[in-house]
XYZ file of C-alpha atoms in Angstrom:
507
model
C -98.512 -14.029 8.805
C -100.303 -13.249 11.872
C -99.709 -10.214 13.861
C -97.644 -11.844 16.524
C -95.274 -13.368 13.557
C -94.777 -9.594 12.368
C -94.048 -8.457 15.486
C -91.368 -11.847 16.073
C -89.873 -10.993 12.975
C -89.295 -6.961 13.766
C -88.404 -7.615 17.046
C -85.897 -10.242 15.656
C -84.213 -7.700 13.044
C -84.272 -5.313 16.170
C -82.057 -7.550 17.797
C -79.856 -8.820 14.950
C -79.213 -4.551 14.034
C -78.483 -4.276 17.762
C -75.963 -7.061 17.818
C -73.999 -5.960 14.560
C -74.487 -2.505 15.807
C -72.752 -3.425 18.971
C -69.546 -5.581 17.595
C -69.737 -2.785 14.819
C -68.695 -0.015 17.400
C -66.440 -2.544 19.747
C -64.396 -3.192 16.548
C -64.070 0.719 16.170
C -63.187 1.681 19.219
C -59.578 0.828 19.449
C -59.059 2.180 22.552
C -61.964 2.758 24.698
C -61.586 4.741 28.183
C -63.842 3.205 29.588
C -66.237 -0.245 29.666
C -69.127 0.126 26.170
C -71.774 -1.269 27.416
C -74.422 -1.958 25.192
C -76.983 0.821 24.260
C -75.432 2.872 27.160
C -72.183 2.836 26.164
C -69.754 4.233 28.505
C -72.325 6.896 29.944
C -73.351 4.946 32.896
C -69.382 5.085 34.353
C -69.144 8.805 33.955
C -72.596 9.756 35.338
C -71.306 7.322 38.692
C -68.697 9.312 38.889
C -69.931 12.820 38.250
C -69.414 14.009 41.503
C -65.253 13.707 41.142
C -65.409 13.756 37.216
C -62.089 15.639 36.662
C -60.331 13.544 38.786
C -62.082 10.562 37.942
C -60.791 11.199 34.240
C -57.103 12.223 35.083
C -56.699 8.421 36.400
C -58.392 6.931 33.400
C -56.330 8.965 31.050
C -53.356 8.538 32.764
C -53.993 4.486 32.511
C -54.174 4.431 29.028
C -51.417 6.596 27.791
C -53.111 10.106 27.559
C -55.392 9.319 24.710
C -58.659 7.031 24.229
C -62.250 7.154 23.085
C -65.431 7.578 24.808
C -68.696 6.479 23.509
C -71.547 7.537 24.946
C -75.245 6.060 24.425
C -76.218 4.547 20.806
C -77.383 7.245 18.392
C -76.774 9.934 20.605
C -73.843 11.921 19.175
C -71.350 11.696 22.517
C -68.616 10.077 20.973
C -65.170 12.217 21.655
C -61.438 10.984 21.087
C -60.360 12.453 24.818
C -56.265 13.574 24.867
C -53.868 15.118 27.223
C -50.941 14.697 24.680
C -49.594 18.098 25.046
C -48.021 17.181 20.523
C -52.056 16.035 20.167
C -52.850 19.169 21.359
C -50.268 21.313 19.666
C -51.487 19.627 16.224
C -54.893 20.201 16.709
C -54.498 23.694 18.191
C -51.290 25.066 15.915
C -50.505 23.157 13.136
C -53.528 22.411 12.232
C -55.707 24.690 13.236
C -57.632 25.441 10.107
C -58.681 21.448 10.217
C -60.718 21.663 14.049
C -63.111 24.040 14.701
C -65.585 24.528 17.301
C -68.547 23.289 15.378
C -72.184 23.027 14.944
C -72.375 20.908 18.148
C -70.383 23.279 20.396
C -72.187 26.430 19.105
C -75.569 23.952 19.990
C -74.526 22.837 23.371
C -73.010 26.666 24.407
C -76.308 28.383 22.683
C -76.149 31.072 25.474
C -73.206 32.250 24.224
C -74.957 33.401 20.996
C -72.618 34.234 18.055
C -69.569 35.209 20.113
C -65.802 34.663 19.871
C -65.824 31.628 22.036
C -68.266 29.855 19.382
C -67.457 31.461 16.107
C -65.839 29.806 13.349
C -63.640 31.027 10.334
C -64.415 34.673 9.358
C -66.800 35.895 11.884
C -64.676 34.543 14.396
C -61.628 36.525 13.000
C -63.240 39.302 13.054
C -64.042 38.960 16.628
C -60.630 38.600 17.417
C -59.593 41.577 15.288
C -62.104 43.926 17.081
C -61.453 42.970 20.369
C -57.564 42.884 20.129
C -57.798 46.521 18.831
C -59.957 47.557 21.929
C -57.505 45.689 24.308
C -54.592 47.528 22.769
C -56.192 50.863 22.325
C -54.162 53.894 24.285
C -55.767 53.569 27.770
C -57.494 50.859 28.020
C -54.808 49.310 30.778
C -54.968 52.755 32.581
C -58.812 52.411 32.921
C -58.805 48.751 33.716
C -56.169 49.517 36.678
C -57.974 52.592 37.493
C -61.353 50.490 37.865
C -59.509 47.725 40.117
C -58.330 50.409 42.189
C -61.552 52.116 42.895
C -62.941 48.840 43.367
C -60.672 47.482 46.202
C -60.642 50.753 47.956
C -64.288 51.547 47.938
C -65.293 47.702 48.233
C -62.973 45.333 48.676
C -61.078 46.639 51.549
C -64.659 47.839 53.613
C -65.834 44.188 53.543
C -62.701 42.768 54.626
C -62.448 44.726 57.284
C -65.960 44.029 58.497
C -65.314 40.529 58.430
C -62.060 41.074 60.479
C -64.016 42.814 63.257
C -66.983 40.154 63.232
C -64.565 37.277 62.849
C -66.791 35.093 61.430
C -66.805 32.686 58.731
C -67.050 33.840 55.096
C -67.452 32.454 51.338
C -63.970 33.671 49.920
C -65.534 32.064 46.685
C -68.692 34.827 46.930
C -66.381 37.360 47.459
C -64.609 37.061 44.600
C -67.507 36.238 42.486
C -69.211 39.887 43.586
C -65.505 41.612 43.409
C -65.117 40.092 39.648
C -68.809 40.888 38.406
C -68.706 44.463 39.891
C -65.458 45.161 37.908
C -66.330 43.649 34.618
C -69.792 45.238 34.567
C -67.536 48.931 35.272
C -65.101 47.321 32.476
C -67.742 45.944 29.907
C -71.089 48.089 30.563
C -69.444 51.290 32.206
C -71.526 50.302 35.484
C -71.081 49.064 39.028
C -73.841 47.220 40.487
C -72.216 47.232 43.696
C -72.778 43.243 44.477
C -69.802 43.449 46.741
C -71.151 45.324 49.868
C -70.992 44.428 53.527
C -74.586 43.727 53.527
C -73.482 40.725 50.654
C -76.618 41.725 48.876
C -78.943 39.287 46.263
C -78.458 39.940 42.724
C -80.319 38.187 40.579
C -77.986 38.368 37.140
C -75.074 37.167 39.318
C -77.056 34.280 39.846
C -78.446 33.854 36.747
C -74.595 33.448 35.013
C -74.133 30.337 37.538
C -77.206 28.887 36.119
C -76.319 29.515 32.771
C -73.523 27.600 32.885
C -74.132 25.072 34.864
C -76.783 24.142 32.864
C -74.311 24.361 29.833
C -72.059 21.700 32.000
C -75.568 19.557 32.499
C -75.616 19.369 28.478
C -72.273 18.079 27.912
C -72.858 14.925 30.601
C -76.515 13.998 29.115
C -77.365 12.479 25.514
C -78.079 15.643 23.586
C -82.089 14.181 22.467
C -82.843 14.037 26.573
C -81.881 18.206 26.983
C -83.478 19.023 23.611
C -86.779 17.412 24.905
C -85.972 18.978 28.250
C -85.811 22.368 26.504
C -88.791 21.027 24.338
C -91.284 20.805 27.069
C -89.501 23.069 29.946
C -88.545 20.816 32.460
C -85.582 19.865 34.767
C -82.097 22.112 33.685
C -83.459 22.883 30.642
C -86.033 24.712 32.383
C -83.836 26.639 34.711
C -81.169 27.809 32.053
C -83.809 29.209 29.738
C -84.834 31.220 33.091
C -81.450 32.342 33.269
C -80.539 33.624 30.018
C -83.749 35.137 29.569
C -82.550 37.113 32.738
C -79.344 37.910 31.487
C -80.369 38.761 28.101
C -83.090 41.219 29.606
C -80.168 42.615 31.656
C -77.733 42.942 28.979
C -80.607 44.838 26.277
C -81.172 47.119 29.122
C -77.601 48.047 29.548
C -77.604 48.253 25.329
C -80.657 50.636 24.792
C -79.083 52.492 27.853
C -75.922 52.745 26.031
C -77.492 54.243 22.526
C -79.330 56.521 24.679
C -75.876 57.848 25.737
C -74.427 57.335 22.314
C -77.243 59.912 20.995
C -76.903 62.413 23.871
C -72.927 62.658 23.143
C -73.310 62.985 19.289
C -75.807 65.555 19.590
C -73.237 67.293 22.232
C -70.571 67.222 19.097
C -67.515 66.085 20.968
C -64.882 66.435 19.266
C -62.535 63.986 20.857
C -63.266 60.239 21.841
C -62.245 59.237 25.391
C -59.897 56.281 25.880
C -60.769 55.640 28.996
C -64.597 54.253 28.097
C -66.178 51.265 28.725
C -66.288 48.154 26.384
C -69.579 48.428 24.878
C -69.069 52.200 24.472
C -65.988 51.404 22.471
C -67.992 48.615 20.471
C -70.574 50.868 19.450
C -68.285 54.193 18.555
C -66.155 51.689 16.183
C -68.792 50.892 14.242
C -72.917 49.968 13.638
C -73.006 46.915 15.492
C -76.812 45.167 15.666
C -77.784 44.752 19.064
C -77.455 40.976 19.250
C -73.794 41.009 18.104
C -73.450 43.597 21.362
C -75.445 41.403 23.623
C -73.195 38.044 22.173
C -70.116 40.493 22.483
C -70.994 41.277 26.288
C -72.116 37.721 27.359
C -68.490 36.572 26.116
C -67.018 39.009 27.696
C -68.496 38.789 31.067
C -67.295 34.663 31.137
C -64.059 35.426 30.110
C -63.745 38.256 32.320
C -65.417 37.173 35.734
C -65.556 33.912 35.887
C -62.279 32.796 35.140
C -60.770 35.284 37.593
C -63.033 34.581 40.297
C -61.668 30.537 39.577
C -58.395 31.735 39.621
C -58.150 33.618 42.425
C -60.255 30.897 44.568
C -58.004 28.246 44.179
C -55.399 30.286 44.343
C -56.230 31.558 47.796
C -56.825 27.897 48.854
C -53.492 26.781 47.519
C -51.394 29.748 49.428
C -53.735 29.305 52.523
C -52.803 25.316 52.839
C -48.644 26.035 51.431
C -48.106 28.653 54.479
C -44.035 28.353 52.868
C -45.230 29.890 49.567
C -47.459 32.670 51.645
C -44.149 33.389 53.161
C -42.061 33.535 49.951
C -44.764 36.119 48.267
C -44.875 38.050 51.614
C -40.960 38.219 51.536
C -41.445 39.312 47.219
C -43.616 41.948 48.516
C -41.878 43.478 51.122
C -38.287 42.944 49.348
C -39.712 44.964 46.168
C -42.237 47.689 48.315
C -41.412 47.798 51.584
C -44.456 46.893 54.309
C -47.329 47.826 52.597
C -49.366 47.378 55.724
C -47.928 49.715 57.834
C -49.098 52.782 55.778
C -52.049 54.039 57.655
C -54.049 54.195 53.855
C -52.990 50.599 52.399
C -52.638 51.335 48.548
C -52.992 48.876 45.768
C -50.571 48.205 43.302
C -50.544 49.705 39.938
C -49.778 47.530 36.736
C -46.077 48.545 36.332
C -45.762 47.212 40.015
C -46.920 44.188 39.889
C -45.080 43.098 36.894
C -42.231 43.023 38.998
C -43.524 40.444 40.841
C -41.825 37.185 39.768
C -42.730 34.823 42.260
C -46.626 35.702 42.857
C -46.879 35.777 39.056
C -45.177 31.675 39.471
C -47.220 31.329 42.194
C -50.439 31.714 40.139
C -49.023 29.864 37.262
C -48.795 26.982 39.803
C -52.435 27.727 40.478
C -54.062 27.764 37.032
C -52.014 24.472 36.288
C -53.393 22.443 38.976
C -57.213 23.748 38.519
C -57.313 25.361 34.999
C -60.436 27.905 34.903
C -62.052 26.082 31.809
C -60.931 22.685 32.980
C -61.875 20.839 29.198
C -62.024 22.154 25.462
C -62.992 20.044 22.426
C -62.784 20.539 19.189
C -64.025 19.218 15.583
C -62.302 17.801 12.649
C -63.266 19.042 9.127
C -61.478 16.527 7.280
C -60.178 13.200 8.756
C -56.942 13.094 9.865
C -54.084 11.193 12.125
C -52.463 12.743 15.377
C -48.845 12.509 16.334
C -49.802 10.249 18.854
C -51.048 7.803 16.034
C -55.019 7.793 17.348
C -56.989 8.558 13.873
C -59.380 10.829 13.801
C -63.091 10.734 11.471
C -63.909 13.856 9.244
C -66.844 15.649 12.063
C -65.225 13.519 14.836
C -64.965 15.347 18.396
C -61.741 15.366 20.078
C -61.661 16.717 23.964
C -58.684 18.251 26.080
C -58.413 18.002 29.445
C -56.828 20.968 30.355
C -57.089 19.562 34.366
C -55.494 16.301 33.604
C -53.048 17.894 31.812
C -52.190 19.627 34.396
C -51.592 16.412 36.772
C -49.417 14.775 34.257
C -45.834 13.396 35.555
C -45.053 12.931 31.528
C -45.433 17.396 31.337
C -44.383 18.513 34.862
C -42.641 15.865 36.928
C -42.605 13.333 39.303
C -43.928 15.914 41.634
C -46.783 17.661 38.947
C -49.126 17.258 42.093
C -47.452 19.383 44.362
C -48.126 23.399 44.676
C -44.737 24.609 43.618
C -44.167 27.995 42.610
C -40.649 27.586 41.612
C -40.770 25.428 38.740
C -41.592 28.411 37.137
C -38.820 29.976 38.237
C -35.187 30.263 36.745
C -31.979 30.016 37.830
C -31.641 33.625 37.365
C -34.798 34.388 38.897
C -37.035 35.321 35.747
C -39.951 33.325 34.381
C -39.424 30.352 33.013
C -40.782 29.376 29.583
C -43.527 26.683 29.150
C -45.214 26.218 25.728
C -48.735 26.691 25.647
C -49.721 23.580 24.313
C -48.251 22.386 27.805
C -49.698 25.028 29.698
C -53.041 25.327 28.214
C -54.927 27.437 30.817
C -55.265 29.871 28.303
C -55.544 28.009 25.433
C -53.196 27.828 22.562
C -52.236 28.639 18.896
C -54.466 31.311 16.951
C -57.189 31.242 19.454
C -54.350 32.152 22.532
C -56.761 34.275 25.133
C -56.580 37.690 23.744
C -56.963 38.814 28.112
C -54.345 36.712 28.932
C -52.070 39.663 30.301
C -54.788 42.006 31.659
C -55.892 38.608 33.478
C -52.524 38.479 35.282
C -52.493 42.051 36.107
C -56.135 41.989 37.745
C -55.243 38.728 39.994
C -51.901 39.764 40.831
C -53.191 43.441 42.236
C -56.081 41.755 43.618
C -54.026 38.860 45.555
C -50.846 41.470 46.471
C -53.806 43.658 48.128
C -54.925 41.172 50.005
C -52.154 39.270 50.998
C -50.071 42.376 52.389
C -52.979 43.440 54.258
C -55.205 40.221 55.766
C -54.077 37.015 56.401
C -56.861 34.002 54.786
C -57.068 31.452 57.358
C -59.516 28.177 55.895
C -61.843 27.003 58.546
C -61.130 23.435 59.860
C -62.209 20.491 58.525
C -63.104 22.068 55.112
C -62.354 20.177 51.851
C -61.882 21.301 48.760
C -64.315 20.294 46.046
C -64.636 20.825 42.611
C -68.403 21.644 40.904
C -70.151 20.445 37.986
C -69.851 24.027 35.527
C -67.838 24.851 32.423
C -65.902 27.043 35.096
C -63.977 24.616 37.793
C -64.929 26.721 40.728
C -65.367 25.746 44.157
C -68.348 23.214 45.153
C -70.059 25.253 48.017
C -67.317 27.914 47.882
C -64.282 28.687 49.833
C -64.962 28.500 53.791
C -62.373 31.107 55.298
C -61.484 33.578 58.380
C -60.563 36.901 57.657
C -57.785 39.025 60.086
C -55.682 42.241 59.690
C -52.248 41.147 58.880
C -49.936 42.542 61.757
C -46.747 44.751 61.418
């Protein structure tokens, strides 16, 4: 046989393997999402619509009953079983927890975050969860984390609101918050204020470096994971970018470390007798025990997400939902005023403290409402250990992926209503005007079962002092013409921020 036989005959078993490779995965996928087309799968659909993915997903799901399967490209390793069955998600995330964990292909694709409690498994990430409970619920820690807002919004906040009320010009409410949050957590984590948020809206390059990050985690979850790995391989494209990032961050965050021992040294040579409360994160890690330094950096890295991020989503869209819903502004207005009086017509405007605003039952809806309709982590997936079925009947492979959308979820009719698309404070509302009740699995904006967010409280207390400062005292006004858009990140923040004016609020 000649060479062009050989090559006939392998391109012929090529083709044949192809073909049974093909009906092999159409006779699998019981209920695909989306149309498998061959090699491709259903990539080429989701990369058409990246630009409105979450959305674009919410009306597929909703389409085929709140479960199916996406396959990506052949041999690539993007096959998930996608849900927004809120007794799919309370198996997987409660009852049987011990079967789905995060996985070698989440820790690959969220590398950044090192060894931390957002990609631990088992043990190590028990004893995460352990450490960092005990540091949340240690004597103080609530008085220093209200202490820090406070000093924050006075010598911050409040300045560079009221120099954009006297220039009345048009400002990134978005950038704001991202400054406000990263200034607080690096005074809550590190001890340290950078002082981002200024009236001169300064550069900083480790602020910018966290966007990059994780967009560029985002950018691995929507491409076949052998195109980043080359792209990390040689340097190029995202790839390229994010290792420029986290090799900023992780500079930033040794810095802060060494700085930290330095400190740690200095105060055991001083022979104090008595350890202060009211310390910093890291300095808390560090007195517990011997930590290495890269379980502090992973430790700080996951905290800064969890703790800057997610509030500067929160508050964004929460702003932009109160903004556009002038009835609600109203209602929390009336809340405020009924409970403290008007808190604008002090000639110092105070902030609230944390017994305060846990009075507040209809801001504290309000931003319920908020985190429903755009969820700060707007997906989560998990992976099975051993195979298994869910309530909703889908099976599920020993190592297969399954992936919640935590924003469809939120826009489901079958969870919240004929109306689940409307901003509506009130359905969390009783009767008897307390808080009504809504199981996590339903409400997953801060996840559910063991791994519950172990901030979940001190998250509430930071956005509901921030937002009752600001609402009492300025009134948000979005520019004209501006729309709403979500990015492409692991956070759902706002695509090219939050376009606002900025006035003093009137007696």
């Amino acid at each position: 046989m000649g060479m062009h036989g050989y090559a006939y005959a392998a391109a012929t078993i090529a083709v044949f393997f192809c073909i049974i490779h093909f009906f092999h995965r159409r006779l699998c996928c019981k209920h695909p999402l989306l149309t498998d087309y061959p090699i491709l799968g259903m990539l080429p659909q989701l990369l058409y619509n990246l630009c409105h993915i979450h959305d674009f997903f919410t009306q597929i799901l909703k389409l085929h009953g709140g479960t199916g399967e996406f396959t990506g490209p052949w041999f690539t390793n993007m096959d998930y079983l996608v849900t927004i069955d809120p007794l799919n998600v309370h198996h997987v995330l409660s009852k049987s927890f011990h079967n789905y964990v995060k996985g070698p292909l989440f820790r690959d694709i969220f590398q950044a975050f090192g060894d931390g409690i957002f990609t631990a498994d088992s043990q190590p990430w028990k004893y995460n969860r352990d450490l960092f409970h005990s540091l949340f619920k240690r004597k103080g820690f609530e008085v220093f984390l209200e202490k820090t807002i406070h000093n924050k919004v006075r010598s911050s906040l409040a300045p560079v609101l009221d120099s954009l009320h006297q220039q009345g010009c048009v400002v990134d409410l978005q950038d704001v918050f991202n400054r406000f949050t990263f200034d607080n957590i690096c005074s809550v984590v590190l001890g340290n204020d950078p002082n981002c948020l200024s009236v001169d809206f300064p550069d900083v390059a480790i602020e910018k470096a966290f966007n990059q990050a994780e967009e560029g985690i985002f950018y691995r979850h929507v491409v076949p994971r052998c195109v980043w790995k080359l792209q990390k391989l040689l340097q190029i494209g995202q790839e390229k970018k994010m290792t420029k990032a986290c090799k900023t961050l992780d500079q930033f965050i040794h810095t802060c470390i060494a700085s930290k021992r330095e400190d740690q040294r200095k105060y055991k040579e001083n022979e104090k007798a008595e350890a202060d409360d009211h310390v910093d994160l890291l300095t808390s890690l560090m007195r517990e025990e011997a930590h290495e330094d890269k379980f502090l950096r992973d430790a700080v890295f996951n905290l800064f997400v969890a703790g800057r991020d997610t509030i500067t989503s929160a508050l964004t869209w929460f702003f932009w939902l109160v903004a556009t819903n002038p009835i609600a502004e109203v209602k929390i207005l009336e809340e405020l005023k009924d409970k403290f009086g008007n808190m604008n017509e002090k000639s110092s405007p105070g902030v609230l403290n944390v017994e305060e605003v846990k009075k507040l039952v209809y801001l504290h809806g309000a931003i319920c409402e908020s985190l429903r309709l755009f969820p700060p982590i707007p997906f989560e997936f998990k992976q099975a250990i051993e195979a298994d079925v869910l309530p909703s009947g889908h099976g599920v492979d020993a190592g297969e992926t399954i992936l919640f959308s935590l924003y469809a979820m939120g826009r489901c009719k079958e969870i919240w209503g004929e109306d689940c698309s409307e901003f509506k404070p009130e359905r969390w509302i009783s009767q008897k005007g307390g808080m009504v009740y809504v199981p996590s699995y339903k409400f997953i904006a801060f996840n559910a079962g063991p791994r519950t967010c172990l901030g979940k409280d001190l998250s509430f207390i930071q956005m509901k002092m921030v937002a009752a400062f600001i609402l009492s005292n300025y009134c948000v006004q979005v520019v004209e013409d501006f729309v709403a858009t979500t990015n492409l990140s692991i956070v759902l923040l706002m695509n090219y921020g939050l376009k606002v004016r900025i006035t003093k609020r009137g007696n």
